[in-house]
Short mmCIF file of C-alpha atoms and ligand atoms in Angstrom, two decimals:
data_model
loop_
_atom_site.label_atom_id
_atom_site.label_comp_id
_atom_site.label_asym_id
_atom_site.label_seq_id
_atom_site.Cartn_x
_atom_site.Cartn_y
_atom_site.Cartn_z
CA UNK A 100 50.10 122.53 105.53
CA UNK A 101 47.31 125.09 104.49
CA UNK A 102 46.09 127.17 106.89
CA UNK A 103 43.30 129.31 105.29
CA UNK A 104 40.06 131.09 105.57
CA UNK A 105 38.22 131.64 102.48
CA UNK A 106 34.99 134.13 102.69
CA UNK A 107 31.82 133.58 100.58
CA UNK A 108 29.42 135.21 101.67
CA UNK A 109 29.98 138.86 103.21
CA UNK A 110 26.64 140.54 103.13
CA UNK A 111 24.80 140.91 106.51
CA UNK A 112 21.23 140.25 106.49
CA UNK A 113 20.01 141.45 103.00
CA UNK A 114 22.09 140.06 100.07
CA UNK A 115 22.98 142.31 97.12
CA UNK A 116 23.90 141.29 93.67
CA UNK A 117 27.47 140.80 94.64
CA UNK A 118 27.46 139.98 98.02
CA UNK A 119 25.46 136.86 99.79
CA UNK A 120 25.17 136.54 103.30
CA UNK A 121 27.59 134.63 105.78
CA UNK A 122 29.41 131.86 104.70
CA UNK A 123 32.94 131.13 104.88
CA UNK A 124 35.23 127.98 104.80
CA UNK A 125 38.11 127.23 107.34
CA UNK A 126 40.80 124.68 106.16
CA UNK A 127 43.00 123.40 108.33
CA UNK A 128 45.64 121.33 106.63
CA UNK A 129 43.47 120.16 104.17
CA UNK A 130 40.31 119.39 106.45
CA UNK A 131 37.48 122.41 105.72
CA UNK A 132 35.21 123.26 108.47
CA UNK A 133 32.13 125.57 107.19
CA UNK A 134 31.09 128.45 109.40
CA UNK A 135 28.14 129.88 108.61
CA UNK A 136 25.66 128.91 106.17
CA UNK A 137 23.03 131.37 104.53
CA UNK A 138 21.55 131.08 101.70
CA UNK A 139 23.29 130.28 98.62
CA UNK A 140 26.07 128.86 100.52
CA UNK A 141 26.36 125.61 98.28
CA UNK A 142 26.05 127.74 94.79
CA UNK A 143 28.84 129.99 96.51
CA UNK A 144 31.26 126.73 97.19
CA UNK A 145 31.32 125.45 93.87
CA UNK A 146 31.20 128.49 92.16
CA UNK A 147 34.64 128.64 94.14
CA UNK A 148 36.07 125.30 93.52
CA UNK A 149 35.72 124.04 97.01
CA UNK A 150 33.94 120.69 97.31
CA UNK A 151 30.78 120.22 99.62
CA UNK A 152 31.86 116.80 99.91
CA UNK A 153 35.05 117.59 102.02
CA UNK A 154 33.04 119.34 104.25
CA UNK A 155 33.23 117.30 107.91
CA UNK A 156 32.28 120.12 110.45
CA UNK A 157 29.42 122.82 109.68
CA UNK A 158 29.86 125.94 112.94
CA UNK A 159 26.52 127.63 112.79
CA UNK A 160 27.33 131.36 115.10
CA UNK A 161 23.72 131.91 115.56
CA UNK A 162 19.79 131.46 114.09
CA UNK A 163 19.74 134.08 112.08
CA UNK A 164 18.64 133.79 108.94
CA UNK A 165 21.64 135.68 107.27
CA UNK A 166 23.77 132.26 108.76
CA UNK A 167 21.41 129.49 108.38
CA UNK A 168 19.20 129.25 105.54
CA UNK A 169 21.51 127.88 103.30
CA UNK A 170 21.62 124.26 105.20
CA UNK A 171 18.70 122.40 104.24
CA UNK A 172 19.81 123.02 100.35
CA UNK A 173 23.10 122.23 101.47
CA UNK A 174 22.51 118.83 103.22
CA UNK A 175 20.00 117.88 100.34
CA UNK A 176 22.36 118.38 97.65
CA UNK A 177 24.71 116.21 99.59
CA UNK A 178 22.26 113.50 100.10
CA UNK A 179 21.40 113.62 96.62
CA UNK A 180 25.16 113.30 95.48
CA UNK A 181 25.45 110.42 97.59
CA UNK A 182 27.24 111.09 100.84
CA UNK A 183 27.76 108.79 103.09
CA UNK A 184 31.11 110.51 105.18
CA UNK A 185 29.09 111.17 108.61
CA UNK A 186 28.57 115.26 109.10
CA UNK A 187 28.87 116.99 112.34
CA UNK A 188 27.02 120.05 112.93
CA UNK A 189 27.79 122.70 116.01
CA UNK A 190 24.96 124.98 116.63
CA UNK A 191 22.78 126.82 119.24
CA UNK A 192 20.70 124.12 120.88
CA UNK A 193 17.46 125.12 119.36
CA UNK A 194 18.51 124.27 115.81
CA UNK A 195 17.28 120.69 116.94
CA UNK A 196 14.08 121.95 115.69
CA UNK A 197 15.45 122.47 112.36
CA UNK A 198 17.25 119.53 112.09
CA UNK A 199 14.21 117.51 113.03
CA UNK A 200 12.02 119.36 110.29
CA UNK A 201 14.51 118.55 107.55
CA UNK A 202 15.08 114.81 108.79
CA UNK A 203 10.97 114.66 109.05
CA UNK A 204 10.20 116.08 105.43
CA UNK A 205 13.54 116.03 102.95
CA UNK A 206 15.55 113.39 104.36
CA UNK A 207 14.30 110.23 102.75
CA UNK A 208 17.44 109.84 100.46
CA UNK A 209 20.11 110.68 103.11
CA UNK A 210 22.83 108.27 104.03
CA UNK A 211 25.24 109.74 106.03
CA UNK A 212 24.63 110.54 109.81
CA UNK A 213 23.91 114.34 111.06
CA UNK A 214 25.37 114.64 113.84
CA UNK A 215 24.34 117.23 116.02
CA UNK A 216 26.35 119.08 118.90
CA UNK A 217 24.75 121.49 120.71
CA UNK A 218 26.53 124.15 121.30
CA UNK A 219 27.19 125.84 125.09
CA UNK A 220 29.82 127.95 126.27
CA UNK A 221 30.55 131.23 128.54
CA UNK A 222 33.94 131.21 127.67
CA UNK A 223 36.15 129.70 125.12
CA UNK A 224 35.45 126.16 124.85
CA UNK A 225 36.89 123.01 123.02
CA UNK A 226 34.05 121.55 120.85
CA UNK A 227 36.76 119.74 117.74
CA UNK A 228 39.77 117.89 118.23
CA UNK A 229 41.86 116.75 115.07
CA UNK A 230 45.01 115.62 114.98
CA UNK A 231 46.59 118.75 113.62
CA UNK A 232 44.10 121.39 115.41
CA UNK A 233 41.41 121.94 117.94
CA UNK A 234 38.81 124.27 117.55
CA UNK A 235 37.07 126.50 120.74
CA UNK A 236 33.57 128.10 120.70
CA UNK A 237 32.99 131.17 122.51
CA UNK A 238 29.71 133.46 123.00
CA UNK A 239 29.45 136.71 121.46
CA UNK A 240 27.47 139.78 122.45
CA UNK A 241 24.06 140.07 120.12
CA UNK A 242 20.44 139.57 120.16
CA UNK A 243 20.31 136.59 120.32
CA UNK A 244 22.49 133.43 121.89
CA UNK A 245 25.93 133.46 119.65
CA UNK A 246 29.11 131.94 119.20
CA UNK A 247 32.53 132.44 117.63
CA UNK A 248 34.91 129.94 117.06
CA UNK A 249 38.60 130.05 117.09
CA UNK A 250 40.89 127.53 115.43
CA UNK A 251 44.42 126.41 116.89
CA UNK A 252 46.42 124.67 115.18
CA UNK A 253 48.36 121.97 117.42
CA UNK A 254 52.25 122.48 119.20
CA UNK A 255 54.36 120.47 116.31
CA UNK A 256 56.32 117.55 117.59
CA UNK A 257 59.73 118.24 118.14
CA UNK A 258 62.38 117.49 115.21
CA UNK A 259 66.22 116.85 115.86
CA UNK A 260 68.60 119.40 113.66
CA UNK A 261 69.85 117.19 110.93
CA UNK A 262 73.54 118.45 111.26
CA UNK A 263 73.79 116.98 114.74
CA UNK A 264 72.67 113.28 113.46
CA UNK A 265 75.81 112.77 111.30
CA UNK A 266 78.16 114.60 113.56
CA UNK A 267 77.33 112.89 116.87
CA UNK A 268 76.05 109.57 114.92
CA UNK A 269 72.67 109.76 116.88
CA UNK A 270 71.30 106.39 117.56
CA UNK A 271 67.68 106.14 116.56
CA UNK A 272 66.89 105.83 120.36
CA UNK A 273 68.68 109.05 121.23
CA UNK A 274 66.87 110.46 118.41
CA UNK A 275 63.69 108.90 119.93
CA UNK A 276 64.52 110.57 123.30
CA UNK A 277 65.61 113.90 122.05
CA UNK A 278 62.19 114.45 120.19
CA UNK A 279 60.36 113.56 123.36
CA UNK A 280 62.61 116.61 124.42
CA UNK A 281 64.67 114.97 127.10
CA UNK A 282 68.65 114.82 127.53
CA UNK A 283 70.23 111.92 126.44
CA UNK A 284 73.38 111.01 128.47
CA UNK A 285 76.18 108.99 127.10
CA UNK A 286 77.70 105.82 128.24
CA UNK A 287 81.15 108.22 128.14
CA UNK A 288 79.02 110.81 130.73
CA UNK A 289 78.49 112.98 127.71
CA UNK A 290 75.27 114.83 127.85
CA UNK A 291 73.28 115.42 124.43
CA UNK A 292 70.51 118.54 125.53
CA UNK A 293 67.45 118.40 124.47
CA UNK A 294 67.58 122.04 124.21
CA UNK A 295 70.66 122.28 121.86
CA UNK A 296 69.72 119.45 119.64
CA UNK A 297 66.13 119.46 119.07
CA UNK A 298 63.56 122.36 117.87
CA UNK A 299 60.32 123.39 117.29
CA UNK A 300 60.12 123.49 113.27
CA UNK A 301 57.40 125.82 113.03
CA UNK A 302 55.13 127.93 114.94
CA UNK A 303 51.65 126.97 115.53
CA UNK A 304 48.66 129.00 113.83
CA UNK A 305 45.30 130.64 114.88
CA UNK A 306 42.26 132.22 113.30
CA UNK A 307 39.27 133.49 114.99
CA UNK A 308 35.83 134.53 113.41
CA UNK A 309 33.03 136.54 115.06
CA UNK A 310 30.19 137.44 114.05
CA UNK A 311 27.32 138.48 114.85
CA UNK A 312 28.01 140.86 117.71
CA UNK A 313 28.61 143.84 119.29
CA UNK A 314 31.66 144.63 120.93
CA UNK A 315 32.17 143.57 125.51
CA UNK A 316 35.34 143.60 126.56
CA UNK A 317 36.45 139.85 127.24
CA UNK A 318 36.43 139.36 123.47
CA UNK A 319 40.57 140.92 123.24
CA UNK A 320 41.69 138.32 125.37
CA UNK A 321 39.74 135.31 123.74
CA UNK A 322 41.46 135.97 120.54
CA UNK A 323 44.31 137.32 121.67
CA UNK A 324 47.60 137.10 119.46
CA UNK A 325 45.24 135.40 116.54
CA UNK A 326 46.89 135.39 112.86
CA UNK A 327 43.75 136.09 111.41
CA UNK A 328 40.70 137.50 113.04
CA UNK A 329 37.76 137.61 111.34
CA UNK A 330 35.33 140.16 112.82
CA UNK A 331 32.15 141.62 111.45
CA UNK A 332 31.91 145.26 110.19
CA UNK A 333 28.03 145.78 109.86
CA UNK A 334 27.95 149.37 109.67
CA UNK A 335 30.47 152.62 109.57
CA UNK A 336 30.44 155.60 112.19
CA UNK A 337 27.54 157.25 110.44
CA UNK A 338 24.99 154.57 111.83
CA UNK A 339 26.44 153.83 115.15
CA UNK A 340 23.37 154.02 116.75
CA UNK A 341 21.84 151.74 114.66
CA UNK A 342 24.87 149.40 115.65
CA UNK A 343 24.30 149.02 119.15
CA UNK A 344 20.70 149.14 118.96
CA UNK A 345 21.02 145.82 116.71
CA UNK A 346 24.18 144.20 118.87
CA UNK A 347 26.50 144.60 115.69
CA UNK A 348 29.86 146.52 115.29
CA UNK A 349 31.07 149.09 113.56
CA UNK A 350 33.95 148.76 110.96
CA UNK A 351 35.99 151.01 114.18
CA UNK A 352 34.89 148.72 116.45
CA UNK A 353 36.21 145.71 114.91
CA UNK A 354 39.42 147.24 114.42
CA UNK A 355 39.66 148.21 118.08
CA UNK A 356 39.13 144.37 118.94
CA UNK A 357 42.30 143.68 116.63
CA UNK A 358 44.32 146.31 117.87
CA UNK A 359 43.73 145.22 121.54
CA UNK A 360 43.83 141.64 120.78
CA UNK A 361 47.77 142.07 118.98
CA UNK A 362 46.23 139.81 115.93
CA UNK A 363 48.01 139.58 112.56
CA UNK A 364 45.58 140.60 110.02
CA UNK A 365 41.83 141.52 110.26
CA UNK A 366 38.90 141.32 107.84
CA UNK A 367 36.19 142.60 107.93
CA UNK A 368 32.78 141.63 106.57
CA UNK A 369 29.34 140.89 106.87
CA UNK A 370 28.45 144.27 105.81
CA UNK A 371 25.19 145.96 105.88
CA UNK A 372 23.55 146.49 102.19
CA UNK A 373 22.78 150.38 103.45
CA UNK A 374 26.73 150.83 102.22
CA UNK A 375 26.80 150.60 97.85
CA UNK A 376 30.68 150.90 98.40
CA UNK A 377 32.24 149.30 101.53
CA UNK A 378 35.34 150.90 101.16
CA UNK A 379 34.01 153.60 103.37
CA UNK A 380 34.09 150.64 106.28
CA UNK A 381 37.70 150.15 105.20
CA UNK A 382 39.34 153.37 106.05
CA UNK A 383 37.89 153.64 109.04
CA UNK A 384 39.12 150.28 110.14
CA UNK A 385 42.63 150.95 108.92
CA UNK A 386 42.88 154.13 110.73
CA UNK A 387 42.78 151.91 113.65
CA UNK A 388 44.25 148.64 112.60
CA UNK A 389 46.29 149.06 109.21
CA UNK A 390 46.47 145.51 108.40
CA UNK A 391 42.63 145.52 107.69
CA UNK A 392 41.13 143.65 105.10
CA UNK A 393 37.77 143.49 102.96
CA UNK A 394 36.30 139.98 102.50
CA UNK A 395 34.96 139.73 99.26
CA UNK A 396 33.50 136.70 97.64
CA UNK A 397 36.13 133.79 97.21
CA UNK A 398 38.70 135.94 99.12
CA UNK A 399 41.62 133.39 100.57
CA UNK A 400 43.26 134.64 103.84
CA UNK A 401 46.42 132.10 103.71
CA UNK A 402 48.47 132.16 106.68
CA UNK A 403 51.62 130.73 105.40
CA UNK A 404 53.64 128.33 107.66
CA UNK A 405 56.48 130.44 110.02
CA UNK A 406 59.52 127.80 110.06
CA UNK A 407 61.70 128.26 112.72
CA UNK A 408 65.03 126.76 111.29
ZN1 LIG B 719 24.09 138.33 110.55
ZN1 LIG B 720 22.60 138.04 113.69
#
């Protein structure tokens, strides 16, 4: 029942010697969706224990470098450990080109399909279905065409409360019928609610990442009530200029998003090399959003299951 985000890589564009650029992994009850890949990204998921080849969905934001590079590696290294799983890949449309440069010149040992889904959306938009979640894209606000994603996890099926089996001797049908949340009535007129004897057993879970981009205000409402949002932090109040001029946010900014959105927990990252200690970009998140966090490499944001009985 994991529900997790793990960040890699938490530079912005330049990489430093302890921080690579964007890469983070998403696991949803056990299935791991990459977002981002820049360079490094493969060295950064085994160095972390987390196996390429449980990787089914790869959620590219944008075509910067800082969140791409790292593919072609990537899918070679899985070719070359034999894959043959199919792999999907959501991007901006004009990674075709990419894609068709990689199949043209490196692919001759790959066996798996690459799927590719381009990626189009004004306002959040389901692109994944599992069984257990579904997954929305949404455009941010930066230079050039970029999405975030945000990950729901599915309403659980309803569960009858056990104590109510043995005392009313539930019949497997009414059990059937009570799950499918509607009243059973009794051949003696009694009436068995739905409401009474069934429940939700846990509350479903939400996680939202975005990056890159500069703050607009529909953002709030598109993650809105998220566990965990994920928001870049590319720069502190000293170079807000230099924020807007490149469509980023500030470390403020991102905790402005959280506080309007009501979300659990933020963390921030991507952060610009121009900052030798980050923790500058911390306090003055947390000044506006306490529950801040600083991704770090290997970092695991967990949100634990909330049972309701
Ligand atoms: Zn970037
Ligand atoms: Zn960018």
């Amino acid at each position: 029942m994991e529900f997790s985000l793990t960040t890699l890589g938490t530079a912005s564009a330049v990489p430093s010697n302890n921080r690579f650029s964007s890469a983070h992994v998403m696991n949803v009850r056990g299935r791991l969706f990459l977002i981002d890949c820049a360079e490094g990204s493969q060295i950064l998921l085994a160095r972390h224990g987390i196996s390429h080849a449980k990787i089914e969905n790869i959620l590219i934001s944008h075509l910067h470098g800082d969140h791409v590079f790292g593919i072609m590696p990537l899918l070679s290294t899985m070719a070359l450990k034999g894959r043959t799983a199919p792999l999907y890949i959501y991007a901006p449309e004009a990674f075709c080109h990419t894609l068709k440069f990689f199949k043209n010149y490196f692919a001759d040992g790959v066996k798996f399909d690459i799927n590719f889904v381009p990626l189009k959306a004004t306002a959040p938009e389901e692109i994944i279905a599992t069984r257990n979640c579904k997954v929305f894209a949404f455009p941010l606000n930066h230079k050039v065409e970029t999405y975030g994603f945000l990950f729901r996890e599915e309403e659980p099926a309803l569960n009858v409360r056990k104590e109510f089996i043995e005392q009313d001797a539930l019949t497997l049908q009414e059990i059937g019928s009570l799950k499918a949340g509607n009243d059973v009535v009794r051949e003696d007129g009694n009436v068995l609610e739905a409401a009474k004897y069934a429940y939700k057993p846990y509350v479903p879970r939400s996680a939202a990442y975005c990056s890159d981009t500069a703050p607009f205000p529909e953002l709030e409402g598109w993650v809105r009530g998220v566990d965990v949002l994920y928001h870049e932090a590319t720069f502190g109040n000293d170079m807000r200029d230099l924020s807007s001029e490149y469509f980023h946010s500030t470390a403020e900014d991102a905790a402005r998003v959280a506080a309007a959105a009501g979300a659990g927990k933020l963390v921030i990252g991507h952060f610009s090399s121009r900052y030798p200690d980050v923790n500058v970009l911390l306090d003055e998140a947390r000044q506006v959003f306490p529950e801040t966090y600083m991704a770090e490499e290997g970092m695991i944001f967990d949100v634990p299951v909330k049972k309701l009985f």
